[in-house]
Amino acid sequence: MQNLFSTAIPDATLKKALGYFQQGAAELRPYLLALTPEERSAMLKMGAKTVDFVQKAFGYASNNPSFVPAFLDLEEFASDSAALAGLSPVQKLLDGLALDAESTMMLAGSDAYAAALILYNNIKFLAKNKQPGAQAAYDDLSQQFPSNGGGRPPKAG
């Protein structure tokens, strides 16, 4: 069995990191808003090119007040632009960290699932050979695979 992940993350490190994330979330929470899926789909969306466009447009508006129509609230535009600029590095850090955490969990999960399948198949073998306690363990674990031919798991790596 190939082991894809073999780094033990100390509990103290995980607890400390979680505390930092909770503190950061508490600091930002009063300023962050949640949207429904419907609200998200109805909104204008920004990409990398759009961010540049917004920054340039704000620059023109700031340096040339005659360009700004009376119905456009320049202070609100400034506030929105500042929030966007301030949150952008936070979002980039969180996106990268989330991707790395998800990748690490996939590696560790793949290893753990492969090990569990090996153990499951051994318990199945032991149950067929009347090893005491193996049948109960097999019956319990085989519930994971009800629609897969009565307890047949996928092949372990």
PDB file of C-alpha atoms in Angstrom:
ATOM      1  CA  MET A   1       0.000   0.000   0.000  1.00  0.00           C
ATOM      2  CA  GLN A   2       1.448   3.338  -1.061  1.00  0.00           C
ATOM      3  CA  ASN A   3       1.274   5.935   1.689  1.00  0.00           C
ATOM      4  CA  LEU A   4       0.590   9.403   0.248  1.00  0.00           C
ATOM      5  CA  PHE A   5       0.653  11.359   3.498  1.00  0.00           C
ATOM      6  CA  SER A   6       2.688  10.612   6.586  1.00  0.00           C
ATOM      7  CA  THR A   7       3.054  13.896   8.413  1.00  0.00           C
ATOM      8  CA  ALA A   8       1.638  14.087  11.909  1.00  0.00           C
ATOM      9  CA  ILE A   9       0.337  17.568  12.648  1.00  0.00           C
ATOM     10  CA  PRO A  10       0.741  18.189  16.394  1.00  0.00           C
ATOM     11  CA  ASP A  11      -2.531  18.786  18.231  1.00  0.00           C
ATOM     12  CA  ALA A  12      -1.049  21.934  19.778  1.00  0.00           C
ATOM     13  CA  THR A  13      -0.314  23.328  16.298  1.00  0.00           C
ATOM     14  CA  LEU A  14      -3.838  22.582  15.075  1.00  0.00           C
ATOM     15  CA  LYS A  15      -5.376  24.110  18.210  1.00  0.00           C
ATOM     16  CA  LYS A  16      -3.196  27.223  17.928  1.00  0.00           C
ATOM     17  CA  ALA A  17      -3.988  27.663  14.217  1.00  0.00           C
ATOM     18  CA  LEU A  18      -7.706  27.183  14.832  1.00  0.00           C
ATOM     19  CA  GLY A  19      -7.543  29.835  17.547  1.00  0.00           C
ATOM     20  CA  TYR A  20      -5.906  32.275  15.126  1.00  0.00           C
ATOM     21  CA  PHE A  21      -8.567  31.568  12.498  1.00  0.00           C
ATOM     22  CA  GLN A  22     -11.352  32.012  15.040  1.00  0.00           C
ATOM     23  CA  GLN A  23      -9.806  35.297  16.174  1.00  0.00           C
ATOM     24  CA  GLY A  24      -9.491  36.494  12.575  1.00  0.00           C
ATOM     25  CA  ALA A  25     -13.058  35.485  11.816  1.00  0.00           C
ATOM     26  CA  ALA A  26     -14.313  37.312  14.907  1.00  0.00           C
ATOM     27  CA  GLU A  27     -12.415  40.443  13.851  1.00  0.00           C
ATOM     28  CA  LEU A  28     -13.852  40.410  10.322  1.00  0.00           C
ATOM     29  CA  ARG A  29     -17.356  39.084  11.052  1.00  0.00           C
ATOM     30  CA  PRO A  30     -18.949  42.508  11.738  1.00  0.00           C
ATOM     31  CA  TYR A  31     -17.847  43.673   8.285  1.00  0.00           C
ATOM     32  CA  LEU A  32     -18.654  40.580   6.218  1.00  0.00           C
ATOM     33  CA  LEU A  33     -21.993  39.845   4.597  1.00  0.00           C
ATOM     34  CA  ALA A  34     -23.552  36.570   3.479  1.00  0.00           C
ATOM     35  CA  LEU A  35     -25.443  36.145   0.212  1.00  0.00           C
ATOM     36  CA  THR A  36     -28.011  33.568  -0.812  1.00  0.00           C
ATOM     37  CA  PRO A  37     -27.287  31.497  -3.926  1.00  0.00           C
ATOM     38  CA  GLU A  38     -29.975  33.522  -5.731  1.00  0.00           C
ATOM     39  CA  GLU A  39     -28.344  36.818  -4.753  1.00  0.00           C
ATOM     40  CA  ARG A  40     -24.959  35.521  -5.896  1.00  0.00           C
ATOM     41  CA  SER A  41     -26.252  34.485  -9.306  1.00  0.00           C
ATOM     42  CA  ALA A  42     -27.982  37.835  -9.878  1.00  0.00           C
ATOM     43  CA  MET A  43     -24.891  39.945  -9.103  1.00  0.00           C
ATOM     44  CA  LEU A  44     -22.243  41.460 -11.282  1.00  0.00           C
ATOM     45  CA  LYS A  45     -19.059  39.464 -10.726  1.00  0.00           C
ATOM     46  CA  MET A  46     -15.472  40.609 -10.700  1.00  0.00           C
ATOM     47  CA  GLY A  47     -12.479  38.783 -12.094  1.00  0.00           C
ATOM     48  CA  ALA A  48      -8.815  39.814 -12.239  1.00  0.00           C
ATOM     49  CA  LYS A  49      -9.373  42.052 -15.272  1.00  0.00           C
ATOM     50  CA  THR A  50     -12.454  43.592 -13.677  1.00  0.00           C
ATOM     51  CA  VAL A  51     -10.487  44.527 -10.545  1.00  0.00           C
ATOM     52  CA  ASP A  52      -8.045  46.473 -12.702  1.00  0.00           C
ATOM     53  CA  PHE A  53     -10.944  48.147 -14.520  1.00  0.00           C
ATOM     54  CA  VAL A  54     -12.568  49.192 -11.236  1.00  0.00           C
ATOM     55  CA  GLN A  55      -9.282  50.566  -9.881  1.00  0.00           C
ATOM     56  CA  LYS A  56      -8.647  52.565 -13.063  1.00  0.00           C
ATOM     57  CA  ALA A  57     -12.219  53.900 -13.133  1.00  0.00           C
ATOM     58  CA  PHE A  58     -11.944  54.958  -9.494  1.00  0.00           C
ATOM     59  CA  GLY A  59      -8.665  56.699 -10.273  1.00  0.00           C
ATOM     60  CA  TYR A  60     -10.307  58.651 -13.095  1.00  0.00           C
ATOM     61  CA  ALA A  61     -13.257  59.538 -10.867  1.00  0.00           C
ATOM     62  CA  SER A  62     -10.976  60.695  -8.048  1.00  0.00           C
ATOM     63  CA  ASN A  63      -8.717  62.786 -10.270  1.00  0.00           C
ATOM     64  CA  ASN A  64     -11.430  64.177 -12.544  1.00  0.00           C
ATOM     65  CA  PRO A  65     -14.572  65.125 -10.597  1.00  0.00           C
ATOM     66  CA  SER A  66     -16.185  66.358 -13.808  1.00  0.00           C
ATOM     67  CA  PHE A  67     -16.288  62.718 -15.007  1.00  0.00           C
ATOM     68  CA  VAL A  68     -18.563  61.690 -12.105  1.00  0.00           C
ATOM     69  CA  PRO A  69     -22.313  61.867 -12.794  1.00  0.00           C
ATOM     70  CA  ALA A  70     -24.437  63.462 -10.071  1.00  0.00           C
ATOM     71  CA  PHE A  71     -26.221  60.189  -9.302  1.00  0.00           C
ATOM     72  CA  LEU A  72     -22.966  58.298  -8.550  1.00  0.00           C
ATOM     73  CA  ASP A  73     -21.982  58.437  -4.884  1.00  0.00           C
ATOM     74  CA  LEU A  74     -18.197  58.830  -5.064  1.00  0.00           C
ATOM     75  CA  GLU A  75     -17.771  58.284  -1.304  1.00  0.00           C
ATOM     76  CA  GLU A  76     -19.573  54.936  -1.583  1.00  0.00           C
ATOM     77  CA  PHE A  77     -17.435  54.041  -4.612  1.00  0.00           C
ATOM     78  CA  ALA A  78     -14.335  54.880  -2.533  1.00  0.00           C
ATOM     79  CA  SER A  79     -15.602  52.770   0.381  1.00  0.00           C
ATOM     80  CA  ASP A  80     -16.382  49.787  -1.869  1.00  0.00           C
ATOM     81  CA  SER A  81     -13.005  50.073  -3.609  1.00  0.00           C
ATOM     82  CA  ALA A  82     -11.166  50.252  -0.273  1.00  0.00           C
ATOM     83  CA  ALA A  83     -13.028  47.184   1.050  1.00  0.00           C
ATOM     84  CA  LEU A  84     -12.199  45.301  -2.128  1.00  0.00           C
ATOM     85  CA  ALA A  85      -8.511  46.226  -1.908  1.00  0.00           C
ATOM     86  CA  GLY A  86      -8.346  45.409   1.801  1.00  0.00           C
ATOM     87  CA  LEU A  87     -10.084  42.038   1.590  1.00  0.00           C
ATOM     88  CA  SER A  88      -8.282  40.876  -1.551  1.00  0.00           C
ATOM     89  CA  PRO A  89      -5.070  39.708   0.184  1.00  0.00           C
ATOM     90  CA  VAL A  90      -7.139  38.047   2.936  1.00  0.00           C
ATOM     91  CA  GLN A  91      -9.193  36.188   0.309  1.00  0.00           C
ATOM     92  CA  LYS A  92      -6.068  35.107  -1.603  1.00  0.00           C
ATOM     93  CA  LEU A  93      -4.472  33.774   1.585  1.00  0.00           C
ATOM     94  CA  LEU A  94      -7.657  31.938   2.580  1.00  0.00           C
ATOM     95  CA  ASP A  95      -8.140  30.467  -0.916  1.00  0.00           C
ATOM     96  CA  GLY A  96      -4.587  29.127  -1.013  1.00  0.00           C
ATOM     97  CA  LEU A  97      -4.788  27.791   2.514  1.00  0.00           C
ATOM     98  CA  ALA A  98      -8.178  26.179   1.849  1.00  0.00           C
ATOM     99  CA  LEU A  99      -6.856  24.477  -1.281  1.00  0.00           C
ATOM    100  CA  ASP A 100      -3.782  23.169   0.546  1.00  0.00           C
ATOM    101  CA  ALA A 101      -5.862  21.996   3.527  1.00  0.00           C
ATOM    102  CA  GLU A 102      -8.306  20.252   1.183  1.00  0.00           C
ATOM    103  CA  SER A 103      -5.443  18.601  -0.730  1.00  0.00           C
ATOM    104  CA  THR A 104      -3.816  17.417   2.501  1.00  0.00           C
ATOM    105  CA  MET A 105      -7.147  16.054   3.734  1.00  0.00           C
ATOM    106  CA  MET A 106      -7.602  14.229   0.407  1.00  0.00           C
ATOM    107  CA  LEU A 107      -4.170  12.603   0.757  1.00  0.00           C
ATOM    108  CA  ALA A 108      -4.686  11.643   4.389  1.00  0.00           C
ATOM    109  CA  GLY A 109      -8.244  10.518   3.653  1.00  0.00           C
ATOM    110  CA  SER A 110      -7.137   8.372   0.740  1.00  0.00           C
ATOM    111  CA  ASP A 111      -4.510   6.697   2.921  1.00  0.00           C
ATOM    112  CA  ALA A 112      -6.958   6.170   5.790  1.00  0.00           C
ATOM    113  CA  TYR A 113      -9.693   4.807   3.502  1.00  0.00           C
ATOM    114  CA  ALA A 114      -7.243   2.412   1.812  1.00  0.00           C
ATOM    115  CA  ALA A 115      -6.107   1.165   5.236  1.00  0.00           C
ATOM    116  CA  ALA A 116      -9.722   0.757   6.373  1.00  0.00           C
ATOM    117  CA  LEU A 117     -10.517  -1.272   3.229  1.00  0.00           C
ATOM    118  CA  ILE A 118      -7.535  -3.536   3.853  1.00  0.00           C
ATOM    119  CA  LEU A 119      -8.683  -4.055   7.422  1.00  0.00           C
ATOM    120  CA  TYR A 120     -12.268  -4.611   6.274  1.00  0.00           C
ATOM    121  CA  ASN A 121     -11.203  -7.293   3.805  1.00  0.00           C
ATOM    122  CA  ASN A 122      -9.133  -8.998   6.493  1.00  0.00           C
ATOM    123  CA  ILE A 123     -12.086  -8.930   8.909  1.00  0.00           C
ATOM    124  CA  LYS A 124     -14.264 -10.371   6.122  1.00  0.00           C
ATOM    125  CA  PHE A 125     -11.736 -13.194   5.663  1.00  0.00           C
ATOM    126  CA  LEU A 126     -11.592 -13.798   9.415  1.00  0.00           C
ATOM    127  CA  ALA A 127     -15.411 -13.849   9.630  1.00  0.00           C
ATOM    128  CA  LYS A 128     -15.557 -16.512   6.898  1.00  0.00           C
ATOM    129  CA  ASN A 129     -13.071 -18.530   8.962  1.00  0.00           C
ATOM    130  CA  LYS A 130     -15.126 -18.158  12.148  1.00  0.00           C
ATOM    131  CA  GLN A 131     -12.679 -15.929  14.040  1.00  0.00           C
ATOM    132  CA  PRO A 132     -14.451 -14.915  17.298  1.00  0.00           C
ATOM    133  CA  GLY A 133     -15.853 -11.377  17.058  1.00  0.00           C
ATOM    134  CA  ALA A 134     -15.047 -10.999  13.365  1.00  0.00           C
ATOM    135  CA  GLN A 135     -18.614 -11.590  12.131  1.00  0.00           C
ATOM    136  CA  ALA A 136     -20.027  -8.779  14.276  1.00  0.00           C
ATOM    137  CA  ALA A 137     -17.284  -6.424  13.089  1.00  0.00           C
ATOM    138  CA  TYR A 138     -17.884  -7.473   9.473  1.00  0.00           C
ATOM    139  CA  ASP A 139     -21.655  -6.995   9.790  1.00  0.00           C
ATOM    140  CA  ASP A 140     -21.111  -3.524  11.229  1.00  0.00           C
ATOM    141  CA  LEU A 141     -18.555  -2.430   8.634  1.00  0.00           C
ATOM    142  CA  SER A 142     -20.389  -3.971   5.654  1.00  0.00           C
ATOM    143  CA  GLN A 143     -23.245  -1.504   6.192  1.00  0.00           C
ATOM    144  CA  GLN A 144     -20.994   1.019   4.422  1.00  0.00           C
ATOM    145  CA  PHE A 145     -21.554  -0.854   1.134  1.00  0.00           C
ATOM    146  CA  PRO A 146     -25.279  -1.756   1.032  1.00  0.00           C
ATOM    147  CA  SER A 147     -25.863  -1.063  -2.675  1.00  0.00           C
ATOM    148  CA  ASN A 148     -22.537  -2.507  -3.791  1.00  0.00           C
ATOM    149  CA  GLY A 149     -23.368  -6.190  -3.908  1.00  0.00           C
ATOM    150  CA  GLY A 150     -23.834  -6.900  -0.214  1.00  0.00           C
ATOM    151  CA  GLY A 151     -20.651  -5.689   1.351  1.00  0.00           C
ATOM    152  CA  ARG A 152     -18.183  -5.521  -1.551  1.00  0.00           C
ATOM    153  CA  PRO A 153     -16.057  -2.394  -1.187  1.00  0.00           C
ATOM    154  CA  PRO A 154     -13.992  -0.802  -3.935  1.00  0.00           C
ATOM    155  CA  LYS A 155     -10.484  -2.167  -4.413  1.00  0.00           C
ATOM    156  CA  ALA A 156      -7.904  -0.730  -2.012  1.00  0.00           C
ATOM    157  CA  GLY A 157      -4.713   0.736  -3.507  1.00  0.00           C
TER     158      GLY A 157
END
